[in-house]
PDB file of C-alpha atoms in Angstrom:
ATOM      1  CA  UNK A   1      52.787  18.124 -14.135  1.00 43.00           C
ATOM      2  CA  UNK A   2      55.435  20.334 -16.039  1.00 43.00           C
ATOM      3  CA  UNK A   3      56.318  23.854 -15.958  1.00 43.00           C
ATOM      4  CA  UNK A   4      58.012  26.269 -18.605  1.00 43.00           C
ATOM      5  CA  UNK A   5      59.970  29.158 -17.892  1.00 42.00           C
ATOM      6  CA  UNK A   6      61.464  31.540 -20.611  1.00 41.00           C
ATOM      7  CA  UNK A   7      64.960  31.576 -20.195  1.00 44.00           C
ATOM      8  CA  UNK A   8      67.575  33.755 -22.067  1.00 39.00           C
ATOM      9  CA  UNK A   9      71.381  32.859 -22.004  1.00 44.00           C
ATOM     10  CA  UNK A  10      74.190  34.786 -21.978  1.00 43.00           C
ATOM     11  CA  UNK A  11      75.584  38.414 -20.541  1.00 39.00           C
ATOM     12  CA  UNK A  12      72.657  40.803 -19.586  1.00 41.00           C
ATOM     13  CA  UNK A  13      72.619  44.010 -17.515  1.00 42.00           C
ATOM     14  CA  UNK A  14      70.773  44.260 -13.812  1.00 47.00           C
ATOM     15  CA  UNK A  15      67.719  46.022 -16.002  1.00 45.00           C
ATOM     16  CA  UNK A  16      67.772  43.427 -18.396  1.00 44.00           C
ATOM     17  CA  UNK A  17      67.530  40.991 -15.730  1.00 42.00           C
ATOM     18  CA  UNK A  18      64.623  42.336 -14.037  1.00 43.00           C
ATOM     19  CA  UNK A  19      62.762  42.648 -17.042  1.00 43.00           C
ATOM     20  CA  UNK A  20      63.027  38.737 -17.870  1.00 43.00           C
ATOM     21  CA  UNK A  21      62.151  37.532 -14.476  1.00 45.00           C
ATOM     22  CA  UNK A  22      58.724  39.655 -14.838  1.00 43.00           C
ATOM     23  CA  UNK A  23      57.905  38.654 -18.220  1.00 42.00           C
ATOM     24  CA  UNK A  24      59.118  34.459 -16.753  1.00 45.00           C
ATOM     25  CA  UNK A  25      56.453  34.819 -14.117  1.00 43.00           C
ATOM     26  CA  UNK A  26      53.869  35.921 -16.431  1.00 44.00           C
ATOM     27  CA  UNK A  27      54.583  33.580 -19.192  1.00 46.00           C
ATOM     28  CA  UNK A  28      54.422  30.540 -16.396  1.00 55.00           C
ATOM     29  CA  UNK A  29      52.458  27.732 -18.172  1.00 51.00           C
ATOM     30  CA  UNK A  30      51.149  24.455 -15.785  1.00 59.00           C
ATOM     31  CA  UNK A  31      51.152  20.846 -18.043  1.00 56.00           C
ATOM     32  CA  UNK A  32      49.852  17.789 -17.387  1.00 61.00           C
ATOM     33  CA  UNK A  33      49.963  14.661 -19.436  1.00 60.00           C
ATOM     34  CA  UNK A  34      47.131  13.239 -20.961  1.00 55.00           C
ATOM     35  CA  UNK A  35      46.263   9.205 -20.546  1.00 53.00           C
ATOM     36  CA  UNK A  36      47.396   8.782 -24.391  1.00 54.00           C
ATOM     37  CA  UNK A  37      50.854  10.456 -23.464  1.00 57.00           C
ATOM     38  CA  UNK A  38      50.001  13.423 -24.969  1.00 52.00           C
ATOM     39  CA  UNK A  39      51.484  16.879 -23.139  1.00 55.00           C
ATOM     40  CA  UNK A  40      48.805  19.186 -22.608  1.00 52.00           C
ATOM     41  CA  UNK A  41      48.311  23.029 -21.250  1.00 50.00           C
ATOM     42  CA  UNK A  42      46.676  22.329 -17.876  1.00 57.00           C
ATOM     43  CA  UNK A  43      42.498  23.641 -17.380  1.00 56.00           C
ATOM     44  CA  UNK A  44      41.728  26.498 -15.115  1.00 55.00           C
ATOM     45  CA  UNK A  45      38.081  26.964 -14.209  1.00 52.00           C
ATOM     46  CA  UNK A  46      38.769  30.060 -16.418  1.00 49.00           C
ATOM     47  CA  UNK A  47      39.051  28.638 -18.995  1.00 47.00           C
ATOM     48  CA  UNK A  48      36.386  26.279 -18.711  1.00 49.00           C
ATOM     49  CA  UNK A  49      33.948  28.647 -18.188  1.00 53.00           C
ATOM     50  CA  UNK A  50      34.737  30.700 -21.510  1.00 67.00           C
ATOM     51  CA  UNK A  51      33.910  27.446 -23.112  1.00 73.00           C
ATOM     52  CA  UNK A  52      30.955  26.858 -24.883  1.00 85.00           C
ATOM     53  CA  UNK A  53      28.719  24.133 -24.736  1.00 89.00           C
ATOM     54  CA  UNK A  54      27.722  21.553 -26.638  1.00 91.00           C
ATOM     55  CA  UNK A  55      24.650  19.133 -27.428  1.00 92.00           C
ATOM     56  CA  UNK A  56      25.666  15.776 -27.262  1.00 91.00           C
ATOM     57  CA  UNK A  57      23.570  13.244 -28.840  1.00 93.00           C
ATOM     58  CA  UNK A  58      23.477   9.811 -26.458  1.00 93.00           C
ATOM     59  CA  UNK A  59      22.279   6.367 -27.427  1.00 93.00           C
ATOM     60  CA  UNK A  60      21.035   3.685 -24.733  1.00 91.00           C
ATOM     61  CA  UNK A  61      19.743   0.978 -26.354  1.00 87.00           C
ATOM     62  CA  UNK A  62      16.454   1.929 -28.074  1.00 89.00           C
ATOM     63  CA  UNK A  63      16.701   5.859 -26.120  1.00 90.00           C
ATOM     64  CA  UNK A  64      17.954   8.888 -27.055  1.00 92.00           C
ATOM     65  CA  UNK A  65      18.556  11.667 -25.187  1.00 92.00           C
ATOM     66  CA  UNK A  66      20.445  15.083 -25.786  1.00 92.00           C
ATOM     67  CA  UNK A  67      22.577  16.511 -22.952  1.00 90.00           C
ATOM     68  CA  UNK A  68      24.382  19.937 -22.959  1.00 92.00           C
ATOM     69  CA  UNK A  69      27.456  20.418 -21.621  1.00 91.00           C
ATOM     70  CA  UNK A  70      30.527  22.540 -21.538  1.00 91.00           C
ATOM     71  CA  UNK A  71      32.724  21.749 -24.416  1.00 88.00           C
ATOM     72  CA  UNK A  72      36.063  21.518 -21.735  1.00 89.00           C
ATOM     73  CA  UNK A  73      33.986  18.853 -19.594  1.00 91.00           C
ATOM     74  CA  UNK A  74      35.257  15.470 -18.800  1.00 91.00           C
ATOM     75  CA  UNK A  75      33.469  12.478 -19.802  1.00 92.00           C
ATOM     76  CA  UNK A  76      33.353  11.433 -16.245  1.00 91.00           C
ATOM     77  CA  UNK A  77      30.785  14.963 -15.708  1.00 92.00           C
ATOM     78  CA  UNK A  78      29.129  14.026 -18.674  1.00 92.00           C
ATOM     79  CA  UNK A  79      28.435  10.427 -16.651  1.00 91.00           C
ATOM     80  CA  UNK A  80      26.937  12.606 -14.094  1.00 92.00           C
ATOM     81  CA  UNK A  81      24.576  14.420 -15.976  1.00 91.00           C
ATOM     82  CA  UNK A  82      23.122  10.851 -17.505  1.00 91.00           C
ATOM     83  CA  UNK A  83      22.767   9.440 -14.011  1.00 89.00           C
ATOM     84  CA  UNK A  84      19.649  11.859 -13.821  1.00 88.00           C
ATOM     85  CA  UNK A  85      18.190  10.818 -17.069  1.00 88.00           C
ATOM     86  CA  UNK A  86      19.095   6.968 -17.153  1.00 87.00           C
ATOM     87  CA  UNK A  87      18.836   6.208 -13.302  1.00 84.00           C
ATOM     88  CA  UNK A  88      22.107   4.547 -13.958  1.00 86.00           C
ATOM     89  CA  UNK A  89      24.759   5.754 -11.799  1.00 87.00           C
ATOM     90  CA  UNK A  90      28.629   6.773 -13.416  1.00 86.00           C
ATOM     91  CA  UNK A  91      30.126   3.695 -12.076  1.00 85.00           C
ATOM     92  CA  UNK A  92      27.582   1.494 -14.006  1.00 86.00           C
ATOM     93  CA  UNK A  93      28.097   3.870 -16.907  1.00 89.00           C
ATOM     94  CA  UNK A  94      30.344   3.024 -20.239  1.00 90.00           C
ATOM     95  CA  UNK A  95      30.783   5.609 -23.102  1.00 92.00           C
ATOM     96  CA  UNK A  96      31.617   4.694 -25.888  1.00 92.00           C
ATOM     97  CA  UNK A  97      33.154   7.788 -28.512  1.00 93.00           C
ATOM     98  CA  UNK A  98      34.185   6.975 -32.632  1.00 91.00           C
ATOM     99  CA  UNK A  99      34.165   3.557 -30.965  1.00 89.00           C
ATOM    100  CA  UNK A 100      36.583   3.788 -28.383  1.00 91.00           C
ATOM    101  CA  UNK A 101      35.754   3.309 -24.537  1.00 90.00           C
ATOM    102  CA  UNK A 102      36.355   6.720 -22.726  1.00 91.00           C
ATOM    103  CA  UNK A 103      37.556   7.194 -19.891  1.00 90.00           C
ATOM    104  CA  UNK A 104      36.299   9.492 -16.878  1.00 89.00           C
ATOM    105  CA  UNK A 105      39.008  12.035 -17.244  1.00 90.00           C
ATOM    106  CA  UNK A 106      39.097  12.289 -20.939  1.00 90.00           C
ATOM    107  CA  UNK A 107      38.143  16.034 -22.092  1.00 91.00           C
ATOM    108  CA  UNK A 108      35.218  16.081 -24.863  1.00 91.00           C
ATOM    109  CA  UNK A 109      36.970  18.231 -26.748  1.00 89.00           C
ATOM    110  CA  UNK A 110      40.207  16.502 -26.675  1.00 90.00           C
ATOM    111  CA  UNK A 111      38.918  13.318 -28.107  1.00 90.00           C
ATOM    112  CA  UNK A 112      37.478  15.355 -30.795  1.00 90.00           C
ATOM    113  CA  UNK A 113      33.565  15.909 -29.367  1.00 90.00           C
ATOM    114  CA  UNK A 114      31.259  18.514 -31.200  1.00 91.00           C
ATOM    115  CA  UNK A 115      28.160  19.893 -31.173  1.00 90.00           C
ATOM    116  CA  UNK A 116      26.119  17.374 -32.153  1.00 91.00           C
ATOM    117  CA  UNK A 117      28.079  14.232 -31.616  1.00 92.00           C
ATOM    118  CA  UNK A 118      26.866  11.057 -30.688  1.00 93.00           C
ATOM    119  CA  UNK A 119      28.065   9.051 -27.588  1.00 93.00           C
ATOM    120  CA  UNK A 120      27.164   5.254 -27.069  1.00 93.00           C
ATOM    121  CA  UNK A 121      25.915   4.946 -23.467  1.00 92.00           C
ATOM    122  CA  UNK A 122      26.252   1.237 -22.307  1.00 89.00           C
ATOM    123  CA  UNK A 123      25.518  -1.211 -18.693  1.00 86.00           C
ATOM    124  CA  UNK A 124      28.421  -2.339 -16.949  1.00 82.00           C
ATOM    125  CA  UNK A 125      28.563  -6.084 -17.433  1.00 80.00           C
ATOM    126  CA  UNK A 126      29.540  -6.188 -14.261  1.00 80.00           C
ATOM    127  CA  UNK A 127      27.168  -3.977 -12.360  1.00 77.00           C
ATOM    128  CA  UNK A 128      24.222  -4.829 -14.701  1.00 76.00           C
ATOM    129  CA  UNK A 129      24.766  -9.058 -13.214  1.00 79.00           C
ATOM    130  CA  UNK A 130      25.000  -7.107  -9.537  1.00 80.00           C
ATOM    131  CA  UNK A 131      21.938  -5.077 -10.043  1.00 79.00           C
ATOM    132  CA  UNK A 132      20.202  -8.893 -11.016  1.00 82.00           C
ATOM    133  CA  UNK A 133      21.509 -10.476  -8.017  1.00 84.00           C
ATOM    134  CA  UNK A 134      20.056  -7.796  -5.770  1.00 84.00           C
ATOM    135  CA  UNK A 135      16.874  -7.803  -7.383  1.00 86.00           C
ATOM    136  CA  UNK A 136      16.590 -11.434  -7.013  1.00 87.00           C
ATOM    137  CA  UNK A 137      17.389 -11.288  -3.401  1.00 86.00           C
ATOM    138  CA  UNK A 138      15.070  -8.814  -3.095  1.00 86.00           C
ATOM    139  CA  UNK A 139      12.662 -10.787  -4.360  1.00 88.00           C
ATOM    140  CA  UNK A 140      13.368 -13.429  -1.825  1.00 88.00           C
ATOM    141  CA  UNK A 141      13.062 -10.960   0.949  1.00 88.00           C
ATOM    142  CA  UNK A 142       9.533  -9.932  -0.500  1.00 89.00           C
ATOM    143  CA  UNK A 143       8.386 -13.210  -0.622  1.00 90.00           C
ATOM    144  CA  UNK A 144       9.613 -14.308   2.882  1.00 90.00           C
ATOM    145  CA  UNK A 145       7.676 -11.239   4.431  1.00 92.00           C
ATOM    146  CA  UNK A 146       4.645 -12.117   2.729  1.00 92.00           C
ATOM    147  CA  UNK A 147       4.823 -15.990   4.030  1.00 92.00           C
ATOM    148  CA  UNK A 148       5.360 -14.763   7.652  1.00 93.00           C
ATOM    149  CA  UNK A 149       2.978 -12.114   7.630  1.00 93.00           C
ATOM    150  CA  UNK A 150       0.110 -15.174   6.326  1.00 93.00           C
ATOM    151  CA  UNK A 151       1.696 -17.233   9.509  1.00 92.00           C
ATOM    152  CA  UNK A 152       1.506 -14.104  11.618  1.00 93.00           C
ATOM    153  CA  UNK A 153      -2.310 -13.780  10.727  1.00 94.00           C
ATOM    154  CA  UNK A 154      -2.982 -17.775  11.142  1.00 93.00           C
ATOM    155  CA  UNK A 155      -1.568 -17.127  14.457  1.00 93.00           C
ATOM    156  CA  UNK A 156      -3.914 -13.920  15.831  1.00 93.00           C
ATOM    157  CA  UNK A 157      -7.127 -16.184  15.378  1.00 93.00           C
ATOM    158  CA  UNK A 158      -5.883 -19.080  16.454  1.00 92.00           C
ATOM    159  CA  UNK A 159      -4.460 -16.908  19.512  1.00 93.00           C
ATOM    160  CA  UNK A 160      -8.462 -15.738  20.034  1.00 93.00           C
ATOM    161  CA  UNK A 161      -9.343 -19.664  20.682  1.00 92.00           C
ATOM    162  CA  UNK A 162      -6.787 -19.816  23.323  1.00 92.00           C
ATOM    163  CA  UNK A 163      -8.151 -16.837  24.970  1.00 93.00           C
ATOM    164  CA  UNK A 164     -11.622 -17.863  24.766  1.00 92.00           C
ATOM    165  CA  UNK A 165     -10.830 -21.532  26.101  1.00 91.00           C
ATOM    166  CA  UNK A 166      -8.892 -19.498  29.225  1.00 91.00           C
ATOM    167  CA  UNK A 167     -11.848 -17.799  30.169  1.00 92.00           C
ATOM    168  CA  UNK A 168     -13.867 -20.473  29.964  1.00 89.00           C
ATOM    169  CA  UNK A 169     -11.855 -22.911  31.866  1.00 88.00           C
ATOM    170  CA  UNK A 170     -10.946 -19.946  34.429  1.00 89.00           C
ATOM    171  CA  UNK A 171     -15.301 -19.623  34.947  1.00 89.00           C
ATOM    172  CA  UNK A 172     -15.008 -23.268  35.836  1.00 86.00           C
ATOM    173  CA  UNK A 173     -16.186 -24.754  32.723  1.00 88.00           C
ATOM    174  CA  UNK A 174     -14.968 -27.631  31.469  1.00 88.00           C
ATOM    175  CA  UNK A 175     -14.081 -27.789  27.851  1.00 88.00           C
ATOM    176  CA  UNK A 176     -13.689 -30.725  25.519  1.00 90.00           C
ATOM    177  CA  UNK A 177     -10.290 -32.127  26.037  1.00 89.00           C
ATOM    178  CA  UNK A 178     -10.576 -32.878  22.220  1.00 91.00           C
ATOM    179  CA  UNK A 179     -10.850 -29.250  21.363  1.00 91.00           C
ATOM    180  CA  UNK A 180      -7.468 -28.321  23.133  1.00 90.00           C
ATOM    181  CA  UNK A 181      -5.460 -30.972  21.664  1.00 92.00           C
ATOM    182  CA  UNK A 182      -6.466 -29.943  17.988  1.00 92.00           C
ATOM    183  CA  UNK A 183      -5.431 -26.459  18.907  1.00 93.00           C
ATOM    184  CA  UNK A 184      -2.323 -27.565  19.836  1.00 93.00           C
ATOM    185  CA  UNK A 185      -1.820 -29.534  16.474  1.00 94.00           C
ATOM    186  CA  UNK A 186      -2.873 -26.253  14.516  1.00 94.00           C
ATOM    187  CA  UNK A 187      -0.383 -24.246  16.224  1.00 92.00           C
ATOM    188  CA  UNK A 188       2.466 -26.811  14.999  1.00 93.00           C
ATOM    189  CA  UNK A 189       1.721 -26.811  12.075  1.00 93.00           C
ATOM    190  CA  UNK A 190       1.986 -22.837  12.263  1.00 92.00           C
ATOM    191  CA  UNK A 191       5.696 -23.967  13.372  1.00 92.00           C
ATOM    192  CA  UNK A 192       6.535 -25.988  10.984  1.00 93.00           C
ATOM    193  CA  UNK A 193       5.498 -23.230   8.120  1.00 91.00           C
ATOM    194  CA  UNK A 194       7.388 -21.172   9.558  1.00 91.00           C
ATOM    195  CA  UNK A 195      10.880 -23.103   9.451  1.00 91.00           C
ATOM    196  CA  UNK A 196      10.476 -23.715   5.786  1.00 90.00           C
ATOM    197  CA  UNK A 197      10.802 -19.878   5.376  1.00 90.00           C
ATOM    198  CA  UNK A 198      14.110 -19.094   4.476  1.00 88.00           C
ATOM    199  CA  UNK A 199      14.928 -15.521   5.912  1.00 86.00           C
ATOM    200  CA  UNK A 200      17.888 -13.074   6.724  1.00 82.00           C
ATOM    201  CA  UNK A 201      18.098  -9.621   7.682  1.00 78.00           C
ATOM    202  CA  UNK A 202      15.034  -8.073   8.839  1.00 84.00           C
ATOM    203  CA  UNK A 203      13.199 -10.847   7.980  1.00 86.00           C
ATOM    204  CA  UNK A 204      14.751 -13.083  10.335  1.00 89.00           C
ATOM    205  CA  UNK A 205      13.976 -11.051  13.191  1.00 89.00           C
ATOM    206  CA  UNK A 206      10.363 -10.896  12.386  1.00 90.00           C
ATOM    207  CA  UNK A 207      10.547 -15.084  11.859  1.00 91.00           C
ATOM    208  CA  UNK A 208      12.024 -15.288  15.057  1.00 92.00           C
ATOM    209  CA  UNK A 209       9.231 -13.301  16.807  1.00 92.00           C
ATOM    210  CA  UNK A 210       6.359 -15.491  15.429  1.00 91.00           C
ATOM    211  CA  UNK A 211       8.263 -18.538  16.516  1.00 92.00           C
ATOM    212  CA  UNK A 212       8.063 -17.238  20.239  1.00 93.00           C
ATOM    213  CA  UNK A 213       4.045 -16.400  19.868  1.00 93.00           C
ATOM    214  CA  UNK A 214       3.393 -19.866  18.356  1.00 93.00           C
ATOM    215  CA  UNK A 215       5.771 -21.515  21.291  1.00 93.00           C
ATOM    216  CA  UNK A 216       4.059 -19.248  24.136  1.00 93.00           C
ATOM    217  CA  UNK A 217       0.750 -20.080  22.773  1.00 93.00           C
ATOM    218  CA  UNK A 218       1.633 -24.442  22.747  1.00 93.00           C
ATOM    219  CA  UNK A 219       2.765 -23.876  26.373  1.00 93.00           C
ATOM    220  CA  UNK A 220      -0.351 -21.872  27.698  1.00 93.00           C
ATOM    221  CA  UNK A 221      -2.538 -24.565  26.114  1.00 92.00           C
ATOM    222  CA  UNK A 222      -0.494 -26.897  27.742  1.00 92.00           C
ATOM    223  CA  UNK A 223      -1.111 -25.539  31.375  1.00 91.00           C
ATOM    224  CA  UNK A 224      -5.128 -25.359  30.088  1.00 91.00           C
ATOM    225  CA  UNK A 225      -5.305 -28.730  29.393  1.00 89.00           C
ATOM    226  CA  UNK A 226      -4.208 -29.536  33.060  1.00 90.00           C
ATOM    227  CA  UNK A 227      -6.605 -26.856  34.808  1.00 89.00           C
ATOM    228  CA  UNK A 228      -9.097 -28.334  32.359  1.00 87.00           C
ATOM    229  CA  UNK A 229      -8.340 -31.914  34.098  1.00 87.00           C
ATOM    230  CA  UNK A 230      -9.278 -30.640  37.185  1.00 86.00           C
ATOM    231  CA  UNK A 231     -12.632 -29.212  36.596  1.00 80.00           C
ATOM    232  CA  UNK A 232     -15.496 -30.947  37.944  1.00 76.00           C
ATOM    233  CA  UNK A 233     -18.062 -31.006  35.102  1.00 66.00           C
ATOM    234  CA  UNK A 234     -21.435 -29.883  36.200  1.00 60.00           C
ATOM    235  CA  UNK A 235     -24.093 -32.293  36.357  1.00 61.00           C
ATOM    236  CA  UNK A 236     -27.354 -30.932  35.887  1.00 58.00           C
ATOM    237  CA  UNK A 237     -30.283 -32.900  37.258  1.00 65.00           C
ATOM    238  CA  UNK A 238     -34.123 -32.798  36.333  1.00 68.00           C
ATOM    239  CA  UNK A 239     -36.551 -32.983  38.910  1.00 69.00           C
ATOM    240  CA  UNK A 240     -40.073 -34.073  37.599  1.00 68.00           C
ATOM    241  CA  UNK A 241     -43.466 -32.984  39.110  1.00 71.00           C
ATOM    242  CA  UNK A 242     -45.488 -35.795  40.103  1.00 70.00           C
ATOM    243  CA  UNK A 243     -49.512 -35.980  39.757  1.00 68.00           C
ATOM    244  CA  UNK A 244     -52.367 -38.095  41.920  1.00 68.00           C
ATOM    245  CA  UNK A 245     -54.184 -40.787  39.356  1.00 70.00           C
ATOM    246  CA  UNK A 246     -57.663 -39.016  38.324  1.00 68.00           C
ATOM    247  CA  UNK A 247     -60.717 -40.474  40.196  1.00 68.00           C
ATOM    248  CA  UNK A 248     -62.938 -43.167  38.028  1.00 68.00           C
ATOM    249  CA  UNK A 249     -65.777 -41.847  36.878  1.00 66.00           C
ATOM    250  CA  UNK A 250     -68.930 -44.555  35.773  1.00 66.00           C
ATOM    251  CA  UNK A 251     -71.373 -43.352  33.021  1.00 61.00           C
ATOM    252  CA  UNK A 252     -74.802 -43.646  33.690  1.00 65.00           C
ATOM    253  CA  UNK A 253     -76.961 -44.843  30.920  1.00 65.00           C
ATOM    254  CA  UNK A 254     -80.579 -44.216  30.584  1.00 69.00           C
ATOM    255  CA  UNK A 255     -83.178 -47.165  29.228  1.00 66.00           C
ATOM    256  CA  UNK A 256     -85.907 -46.479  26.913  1.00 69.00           C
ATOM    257  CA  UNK A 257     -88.606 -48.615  25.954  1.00 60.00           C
TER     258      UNK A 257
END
């Protein structure tokens, strides 16, 4: 930043004096150099709010759109006003003005913007290739949850057998060994779906938590299958009515001549 200050030379009286250091204060003018080198007066808010504004026409791609803004903005405000319309935010933003890349603290009317102008609104290279790899890995999230929530919901009914073969074994009936082992073999297989699903963040957690259902579920089974051992089936025995042989009976036949 640069300051001028009127100065007079040579011989003056004590009035004389006094009346050049008032009219130095009031004549005190702020600078600033611009990016291109160029020495500008510096902006006030005062001044930029006797500005008018302006409609700027913007192309993205195939859109249009028309933004008004104050003639004395920066292109780096104008970024902000297109972050509502385009959903892309100013650091994604390029603008692109008599087909030279602005940059966020270029004035509009410095670089020559009128009503009316158009401004080229283009993606970031670089944040357009970020915004792909965090939809793809979003994707992979999405499809994660969806396998373990299928594995989660294998697990609940499969979880129902196990309770229904405890209270039946706990009654003292025996169940078919056959029917524990295949429940076991069900419930690995649960396991094994559930290491092919590649996972991180919040997704991991939930992995994690199935993996301890399907494990507690292996070892209860495992316990059931001894108590099952040790019940002594129930034999159930028929006891049949017996019945005296019926007493002979002869016929009696009558003769006729």
């Amino acid at each position: 930043m640069m300051k001028r200050r009127s100065n007079y030379g040579g011989c003056m009286s004590d009035g004389s004096a006094t009346t050049t250091s008032s009219t130095s204060k009031d004549e005190e003018i702020d600078w600033e150099m611009r990016p291109g080198g160029m020495l500008v007066q510096k902006r006030t808010d005062k001044s930029d709010s006797s500005a008018p504004n302006v409609r700027i026409r913007v192309a993205y791609g195939t859109l249009r759109y028309e933004i008004f803004v104050n003639s004395q903005a920066t292109f780096g405000e104008l970024k902000k006003l297109l972050t509502a319309e385009t959903g892309l935010q100013a650091g994604e933003q390029r603008l692109i003005f008599r087909g030279k890349e602005r940059e966020d603290g270029d004035y509009l009317d410095m670089c020559g913007v009128k009503d009316r102008s158009k401004v080229i609104l283009m993606e970031d290279p670089c944040s357009r290739e970020k915004r792909a790899i965090e939809m793809r890995r979003n994707a992979k999230i999405q499809t994660a949850h969806r396998a373990i929530s299928d594995v989660s919901m294998e697990v609940d009914k499969l979880a129902e057998q196990v309770s229904a073969i405890e209270k039946s074994i706990s009654n003292g009936t025996k169940v078919p060994e056959v029917q524990i082992t295949t429940l076991i073999e069900m419930f690995m297989r649960q396991a094994i779906k559930l290491d092919g699903i590649s996972t991180e963040g919040d997704a991991s957690a939930q992995k994690n938590l199935q993996g301890k259902r399907v494990q507690k579920c292996v070892e209860t089974l495992d316990v059931l299958k001894i108590s099952n051992a040790r019940v002594k089936p129930v034999i159930v025995t028929t006891k049949w009515e017996t019945f005296d042989p019926p007493i002979p009976t002869t016929a009696h036949w009558e003769f006729f001549d």
